[in-house]
Short mmCIF file of C-alpha atoms (C1' of nucleotides) and ligand atoms in Angstrom, two decimals:
data_model
loop_
_atom_site.label_atom_id
_atom_site.label_comp_id
_atom_site.label_asym_id
_atom_site.label_seq_id
_atom_site.Cartn_x
_atom_site.Cartn_y
_atom_site.Cartn_z
CA MET O 142 25.23 9.43 -36.77
CA GLN O 143 24.78 13.10 -37.37
CA GLN O 144 27.17 15.47 -39.06
CA LYS O 145 27.77 18.93 -37.65
CA LYS O 146 25.68 20.42 -40.49
CA GLU O 147 22.74 18.19 -39.68
CA ILE O 148 22.98 19.10 -36.03
CA ILE O 149 23.04 22.79 -36.86
CA ASN O 150 20.00 22.35 -39.07
CA LYS O 151 18.21 20.45 -36.35
CA LEU O 152 18.87 23.30 -33.93
CA ARG O 153 17.94 26.02 -36.44
CA SER O 154 14.72 24.24 -37.38
CA SER O 155 13.58 24.39 -33.78
CA ASN O 156 14.57 28.01 -33.28
CA LEU O 157 17.60 27.23 -31.21
CA ARG O 158 20.75 29.13 -32.05
CA PRO O 159 23.52 26.66 -32.80
CA THR O 160 25.87 27.74 -30.06
CA LYS O 161 29.13 25.95 -29.22
CA GLN O 162 27.48 24.47 -26.15
CA ARG O 163 24.32 23.23 -27.85
CA ILE O 164 26.26 21.68 -30.71
CA LEU O 165 28.51 19.85 -28.28
CA ILE O 166 25.59 18.57 -26.23
CA ALA O 167 23.64 17.60 -29.36
CA LYS O 168 26.64 15.63 -30.63
CA LYS O 169 26.92 13.81 -27.34
CA LEU O 170 23.23 12.98 -27.40
CA PHE O 171 22.50 12.22 -31.02
CA ASP O 172 25.77 11.16 -32.61
CA ARG O 173 25.56 7.56 -31.46
CA LYS O 174 24.04 4.33 -32.68
CA GLU O 175 22.15 3.31 -29.58
CA THR O 176 19.47 5.13 -27.68
CA PHE O 177 20.84 7.16 -24.80
CA HIS O 178 18.99 7.24 -21.48
CA PHE O 179 20.35 9.95 -19.25
CA THR O 180 19.83 12.44 -16.44
CA ALA O 181 21.11 15.99 -16.17
CA GLU O 182 23.77 14.63 -13.83
CA THR O 183 25.04 11.84 -16.10
CA LEU O 184 25.03 14.12 -19.13
CA ASN O 185 26.95 16.74 -17.18
CA LYS O 186 29.57 14.14 -16.21
CA GLU O 187 29.88 12.91 -19.80
CA ILE O 188 30.36 16.43 -21.11
CA ASN O 189 32.63 17.83 -18.44
CA ARG O 190 34.86 14.88 -17.77
CA LYS O 191 38.61 15.42 -17.68
CA GLY O 192 38.16 19.15 -17.94
CA GLN O 193 38.16 18.83 -21.72
CA ASN O 194 35.12 20.93 -22.31
CA LYS O 195 33.46 23.20 -19.85
CA ILE O 196 29.74 23.72 -19.99
CA SER O 197 27.98 24.99 -16.92
CA LEU O 198 25.41 22.84 -15.19
CA ALA O 199 22.82 25.58 -15.78
CA THR O 200 23.38 25.25 -19.52
CA ILE O 201 23.03 21.48 -19.30
CA TYR O 202 19.63 21.96 -17.67
CA ASN O 203 18.61 24.74 -20.07
CA THR O 204 19.60 22.72 -23.11
CA VAL O 205 17.93 19.52 -21.98
CA GLU O 206 14.74 21.48 -21.35
CA ALA O 207 15.01 23.20 -24.75
CA PHE O 208 15.62 19.89 -26.56
CA LYS O 209 12.67 18.38 -24.75
CA ARG O 210 10.36 21.26 -25.71
CA ALA O 211 11.58 20.93 -29.29
CA GLY O 212 10.79 17.22 -29.24
CA HIS O 213 14.37 16.06 -29.81
CA ILE O 214 14.33 14.08 -26.58
CA ARG O 215 11.55 12.85 -24.33
CA GLU O 216 11.22 12.47 -20.61
CA ILE O 217 10.63 8.98 -19.30
CA LEU O 218 8.87 7.53 -16.29
CA THR O 219 11.02 6.59 -13.31
CA ASN O 220 10.55 5.91 -9.66
CA ASN O 221 13.13 8.20 -8.17
CA CYS O 222 13.45 11.89 -7.70
CA LYS O 223 15.56 12.59 -10.74
CA SER O 224 14.42 13.33 -14.29
CA TYR O 225 15.35 10.77 -16.92
CA TYR O 226 15.48 11.51 -20.63
CA ASP O 227 15.56 9.37 -23.73
CA THR O 228 17.02 10.19 -27.14
CA ASN O 229 14.56 7.75 -28.70
CA ILE O 230 11.52 9.92 -29.36
CA LYS O 231 9.51 7.24 -31.10
CA SER O 232 6.84 5.49 -29.08
CA HIS O 233 8.57 2.49 -27.55
CA HIS O 234 8.84 0.40 -24.43
CA HIS O 235 11.50 -0.45 -21.86
CA PHE O 236 13.07 -3.18 -19.88
CA TYR O 237 14.08 -1.90 -16.45
CA ASP O 238 16.78 -3.68 -14.50
CA PRO O 239 16.62 -2.60 -10.84
CA ASP O 240 20.10 -4.04 -10.18
CA SER O 241 21.90 -1.83 -12.69
CA LYS O 242 19.13 0.80 -12.68
CA LYS O 243 19.41 0.78 -16.46
CA LEU O 244 16.70 0.99 -19.09
CA THR O 245 16.85 -0.83 -22.42
CA ASP O 246 14.67 -0.01 -25.38
CA ILE O 247 12.01 -2.35 -26.68
CA ASP O 248 10.72 -1.55 -30.16
CA TYR O 249 7.08 -0.62 -30.30
CA GLN O 250 6.21 -3.57 -32.51
CA GLU O 251 7.86 -6.03 -30.08
CA VAL O 252 4.85 -5.60 -27.83
CA ILE O 253 1.39 -6.38 -29.11
CA MET O 254 -1.71 -5.97 -27.01
CA LYS O 255 -4.59 -8.41 -27.25
CA LYS O 256 -6.89 -6.38 -25.00
CA ILE O 257 -6.82 -2.92 -23.49
CA PRO O 258 -9.57 -1.07 -21.63
CA ASN O 259 -11.63 1.73 -23.16
CA PRO O 260 -10.48 5.18 -22.15
CA PRO O 261 -12.75 7.22 -19.85
CA LYS O 262 -15.42 9.19 -21.71
CA GLY O 263 -14.28 12.40 -23.34
CA LYS O 264 -10.73 11.06 -23.55
CA LYS O 265 -8.77 9.15 -26.12
CA ILE O 266 -5.52 7.30 -25.93
CA LYS O 267 -2.43 9.37 -26.68
CA ASP O 268 0.26 6.83 -25.91
CA LEU O 269 0.78 3.45 -24.35
CA GLU O 270 4.01 2.65 -22.56
CA VAL O 271 5.08 -0.69 -21.17
CA VAL O 272 7.81 -1.08 -18.58
CA ILE O 273 8.98 -4.63 -17.98
CA SER O 274 10.89 -4.91 -14.72
CA LEU O 275 13.52 -7.61 -14.56
CA GLN O 276 15.10 -9.69 -11.85
CA LYS O 277 17.91 -12.24 -11.69
CA LYS O 278 16.86 -15.65 -12.93
CA MET U 1478 -12.64 -0.51 4.84
CA GLN U 1479 -10.45 -1.37 7.76
CA GLN U 1480 -11.36 -1.26 11.42
CA LYS U 1481 -8.94 0.14 13.96
CA LYS U 1482 -8.17 -3.41 15.16
CA GLU U 1483 -7.28 -4.54 11.68
CA ILE U 1484 -5.06 -1.53 11.21
CA ILE U 1485 -3.27 -2.23 14.47
CA ASN U 1486 -2.77 -5.85 13.43
CA LYS U 1487 -1.45 -4.76 10.08
CA LEU U 1488 1.09 -2.51 11.80
CA ARG U 1489 2.04 -5.11 14.42
CA SER U 1490 2.49 -7.80 11.78
CA SER U 1491 5.10 -5.67 10.05
CA ASN U 1492 6.92 -4.75 13.23
CA LEU U 1493 5.60 -1.23 13.35
CA ARG U 1494 4.38 0.02 16.69
CA PRO U 1495 0.80 1.17 16.34
CA THR U 1496 1.36 4.77 17.33
CA LYS U 1497 -1.30 7.46 17.20
CA GLN U 1498 0.33 8.90 14.10
CA ARG U 1499 0.71 5.65 12.19
CA ILE U 1500 -2.87 4.63 12.93
CA LEU U 1501 -4.15 7.96 11.71
CA ILE U 1502 -2.09 7.80 8.52
CA ALA U 1503 -3.04 4.16 7.92
CA LYS U 1504 -6.73 5.05 8.28
CA LYS U 1505 -6.36 7.86 5.79
CA LEU U 1506 -4.59 5.54 3.34
CA PHE U 1507 -6.42 2.26 3.71
CA ASP U 1508 -9.89 3.04 5.02
CA ARG U 1509 -11.37 3.92 1.65
CA LYS U 1510 -12.99 2.08 -1.21
CA GLU U 1511 -10.87 3.40 -4.07
CA THR U 1512 -7.17 3.19 -4.61
CA PHE U 1513 -5.33 6.26 -3.37
CA HIS U 1514 -2.49 7.72 -5.41
CA PHE U 1515 -0.55 10.26 -3.41
CA THR U 1516 2.68 12.09 -2.70
CA ALA U 1517 4.18 13.00 0.67
CA GLU U 1518 2.90 16.50 0.06
CA THR U 1519 -0.72 15.57 -0.75
CA LEU U 1520 -0.87 13.14 2.15
CA ASN U 1521 0.51 15.80 4.47
CA LYS U 1522 -2.19 18.24 3.33
CA GLU U 1523 -4.94 15.64 3.78
CA ILE U 1524 -3.76 14.82 7.28
CA ASN U 1525 -2.95 18.28 8.55
CA ARG U 1526 -5.79 20.26 7.04
CA LYS U 1527 -7.74 22.64 9.27
CA GLY U 1528 -5.33 22.04 12.12
CA GLN U 1529 -7.45 19.11 13.21
CA ASN U 1530 -4.60 16.70 13.60
CA LYS U 1531 -0.97 17.55 13.73
CA ILE U 1532 1.58 15.15 12.39
CA SER U 1533 4.98 16.45 11.45
CA LEU U 1534 6.15 16.27 7.86
CA ALA U 1535 9.12 14.16 9.00
CA THR U 1536 6.67 11.57 10.35
CA ILE U 1537 4.72 11.61 7.11
CA TYR U 1538 7.95 10.78 5.25
CA ASN U 1539 9.05 8.21 7.84
CA THR U 1540 5.69 6.47 7.80
CA VAL U 1541 5.36 6.40 4.03
CA GLU U 1542 8.83 4.88 3.80
CA ALA U 1543 7.99 2.35 6.54
CA PHE U 1544 4.71 1.37 4.84
CA LYS U 1545 6.53 1.01 1.55
CA ARG U 1546 9.21 -1.24 3.08
CA ALA U 1547 6.46 -3.31 4.69
CA GLY U 1548 4.74 -3.66 1.32
CA HIS U 1549 1.53 -1.88 2.36
CA ILE U 1550 1.97 0.68 -0.40
CA ARG U 1551 4.08 0.75 -3.55
CA GLU U 1552 5.92 3.49 -5.34
CA ILE U 1553 4.83 4.22 -8.88
CA LEU U 1554 6.57 5.49 -11.98
CA THR U 1555 6.17 9.19 -12.75
CA ASN U 1556 7.89 11.77 -14.83
CA ASN U 1557 8.51 14.45 -12.29
CA CYS U 1558 10.79 14.90 -9.37
CA LYS U 1559 8.32 13.86 -6.71
CA SER U 1560 7.65 10.37 -5.37
CA TYR U 1561 4.20 8.97 -6.00
CA TYR U 1562 2.69 6.13 -4.02
CA ASP U 1563 -0.21 3.79 -4.56
CA THR U 1564 -2.33 2.00 -1.98
CA ASN U 1565 -3.06 -0.70 -4.55
CA ILE U 1566 -0.20 -3.13 -4.08
CA LYS U 1567 -1.46 -5.69 -6.58
CA SER U 1568 0.13 -5.67 -10.01
CA HIS U 1569 -2.00 -3.34 -12.08
CA HIS U 1570 -1.91 -0.68 -14.75
CA HIS U 1571 -2.80 3.00 -15.02
CA PHE U 1572 -4.47 5.60 -17.12
CA TYR U 1573 -2.61 8.88 -16.86
CA ASP U 1574 -4.40 12.11 -17.63
CA PRO U 1575 -1.83 14.87 -18.18
CA ASP U 1576 -4.52 17.55 -17.82
CA SER U 1577 -5.51 16.65 -14.28
CA LYS U 1578 -2.18 14.91 -13.59
CA LYS U 1579 -4.23 12.09 -12.09
CA LEU U 1580 -3.73 8.34 -12.31
CA THR U 1581 -6.58 5.86 -12.46
CA ASP U 1582 -6.21 2.16 -11.83
CA ILE U 1583 -6.66 -0.46 -14.52
CA ASP U 1584 -7.09 -4.01 -13.27
CA TYR U 1585 -4.34 -6.37 -14.29
CA GLN U 1586 -6.73 -8.58 -16.25
CA GLU U 1587 -8.03 -5.62 -18.24
CA VAL U 1588 -4.80 -5.69 -20.21
CA ILE U 1589 -3.79 -8.81 -22.08
CA MET U 1590 -0.58 -9.07 -24.04
CA LYS U 1591 -0.43 -10.96 -27.31
CA LYS U 1592 3.33 -10.65 -27.66
CA ILE U 1593 6.16 -9.48 -25.44
CA PRO U 1594 9.91 -9.74 -26.02
CA ASN U 1595 12.14 -12.26 -24.28
CA PRO U 1596 14.04 -10.83 -21.34
CA PRO U 1597 17.84 -10.46 -21.69
CA LYS U 1598 19.77 -13.61 -20.76
CA GLY U 1599 20.21 -14.25 -17.08
CA LYS U 1600 17.12 -12.21 -16.32
CA LYS U 1601 13.47 -12.99 -15.92
CA ILE U 1602 10.40 -10.80 -15.85
CA LYS U 1603 9.40 -9.56 -12.43
CA ASP U 1604 6.58 -7.26 -13.37
CA LEU U 1605 4.95 -5.63 -16.35
CA GLU U 1606 3.36 -2.22 -16.04
CA VAL U 1607 1.35 -0.39 -18.64
CA VAL U 1608 0.71 3.34 -18.53
CA ILE U 1609 -1.90 4.61 -20.98
CA SER U 1610 -1.63 8.36 -21.43
CA LEU U 1611 -4.83 10.15 -22.32
CA GLN U 1612 -5.75 13.29 -24.16
CA LYS U 1613 -8.95 15.19 -24.86
CA LYS U 1614 -11.01 13.63 -27.63
"C1'" DT X 338 5.17 2.06 38.01
"C1'" DC X 339 9.52 1.88 35.79
"C1'" DC X 340 12.38 1.39 32.02
"C1'" DT X 341 13.94 1.60 27.44
"C1'" DA X 342 13.92 0.84 22.57
"C1'" DG X 343 11.35 2.68 19.18
"C1'" DT X 344 9.12 6.83 17.53
"C1'" DT X 345 8.10 11.66 16.75
"C1'" DT X 346 9.52 16.16 16.03
"C1'" DA X 347 11.63 20.76 14.74
"C1'" DG X 348 14.98 22.12 12.44
"C1'" DA X 349 19.37 21.48 9.84
"C1'" DA X 350 21.43 19.36 5.88
"C1'" DT X 351 21.46 17.66 1.32
"C1'" DA X 352 20.06 16.90 -3.48
"C1'" DA X 353 17.75 18.15 -7.69
"C1'" DT X 354 16.06 21.76 -10.12
"C1'" DT X 355 14.87 26.50 -11.32
"C1'" DA X 356 15.50 31.55 -11.09
"C1'" DT X 357 18.41 35.74 -11.38
"C1'" DA X 358 21.05 38.96 -13.44
"C1'" DA X 359 25.41 40.14 -15.39
"C1'" DA X 360 28.66 38.92 -19.15
"C1'" DC X 361 28.96 37.02 -23.59
"C1'" DT X 362 27.93 35.92 -28.60
"C1'" DA X 363 25.47 34.68 -33.04
"C1'" DG X 364 24.24 36.67 -36.73
"C1'" DA X 365 21.34 40.34 -38.98
"C1'" DA X 366 21.82 44.97 -40.42
"C1'" DA X 367 24.42 48.99 -41.32
"C1'" DT T 642 33.84 44.67 -41.52
"C1'" DT T 643 31.83 46.76 -37.71
"C1'" DT T 644 27.88 47.57 -34.92
"C1'" DC T 645 24.04 46.23 -32.47
"C1'" DT T 646 20.96 43.45 -29.88
"C1'" DA T 647 18.15 39.56 -28.70
"C1'" DG T 648 19.26 35.26 -27.36
"C1'" DT T 649 22.41 32.54 -24.61
"C1'" DT T 650 25.64 31.20 -21.03
"C1'" DT T 651 27.23 31.36 -16.53
"C1'" DA T 652 28.06 31.68 -11.46
"C1'" DT T 653 25.42 31.91 -7.92
"C1'" DA T 654 21.21 32.32 -5.20
"C1'" DA T 655 16.71 30.47 -4.41
"C1'" DT T 656 13.44 26.93 -4.24
"C1'" DT T 657 11.62 22.33 -3.70
"C1'" DA T 658 11.69 17.55 -2.31
"C1'" DT T 659 13.76 14.60 0.68
"C1'" DT T 660 16.79 12.86 4.32
"C1'" DC T 661 19.41 13.48 8.56
"C1'" DT T 662 20.08 14.73 13.51
"C1'" DA T 663 19.49 14.70 18.05
"C1'" DA T 664 16.48 15.81 21.75
"C1'" DA T 665 11.86 14.86 23.66
"C1'" DC T 666 8.28 11.59 23.91
"C1'" DT T 667 5.75 7.06 24.36
"C1'" DA T 668 4.23 2.08 23.81
"C1'" DG T 669 4.27 -1.59 26.13
"C1'" DG T 670 7.02 -5.35 28.48
"C1'" DA T 671 9.22 -6.19 33.04
MN1 MN P 1806 11.60 7.16 -5.02
MN1 MN P 1807 10.24 16.23 -14.93
ZN1 ZN P 1808 14.13 4.38 -24.52
ZN1 ZN P 1809 -2.76 2.40 -8.96
#
DNA sequence: TCCTAGTTTAGAATAATTATAAACTAGAAA
DNA sequence: TTTCTAGTTTATAATTATTCTAAACTAGGA
């Protein structure tokens, strides 16, 4: 839950002018209890449904890219030619249900590794992501 | 390492006529020691470099799709709008190096989980994939 | 050798994303 | 408050990845 003031601060703090469009998109993304997994297309539909608001698709793309650069959202791994984003910027894992094509968050501490390989020399581990694919029982 | 005969059998067994083009692509994909991670674009470059061979891009796409359906290759998760494929069809994990944008295989048994969450009701786990992102030390 | 279903191909079509450049606006300064 | 301008939005064009189309080709059984 984020008030308009908080949203404006969030934008200001990342050098993004709090325009009408960015505030509206930020509300849609961040003013919710659950993590939101979305694509440019789904976000555009959410925003521009019923002709209530009107934000151009170019602005949707620009804003998503700006929010990503600012670290307010992160891009997630998928297997189709469409970029997916996640409002949960903490390290965490996912269930993936191929039937609904939906991701569900798994808290980082819900997965504990007993053994992982050493990184190649000269490299260290930045992040570790687990995707658990599901199927009907 | 796969002989031409083996490759032809592999194609026949999945109801794919062993055409000149498919044999050539299969050799490029499967006649190598290490796993090959590729996109339609990189495969096309490998095949059609120096005008030695000439296989149309449409055939590259058709063949990759056919090999995927037959289970000879698998598609892997990425974060950009380009399909990546893997000649290693066993369940396994990856290191991802954002600098070189290259994946490296990790054997399934190199990763052992101490704790994973229960799947949502009505669902069971089909697969579990780990991607370990790297950075410079 | 003939026949035909399956395959390849160039090119068109589509889908996702990014670039362009003109109009608009937030907000600092006058 | 008004002015000014860099930053932003927008329609639209361009680009990139992929899929479709339909004509030409070919593997391989009859
Ligand atoms: Mn795909
Ligand atoms: Mn991307
Ligand atoms: Zn998530
Ligand atoms: Zn692999």
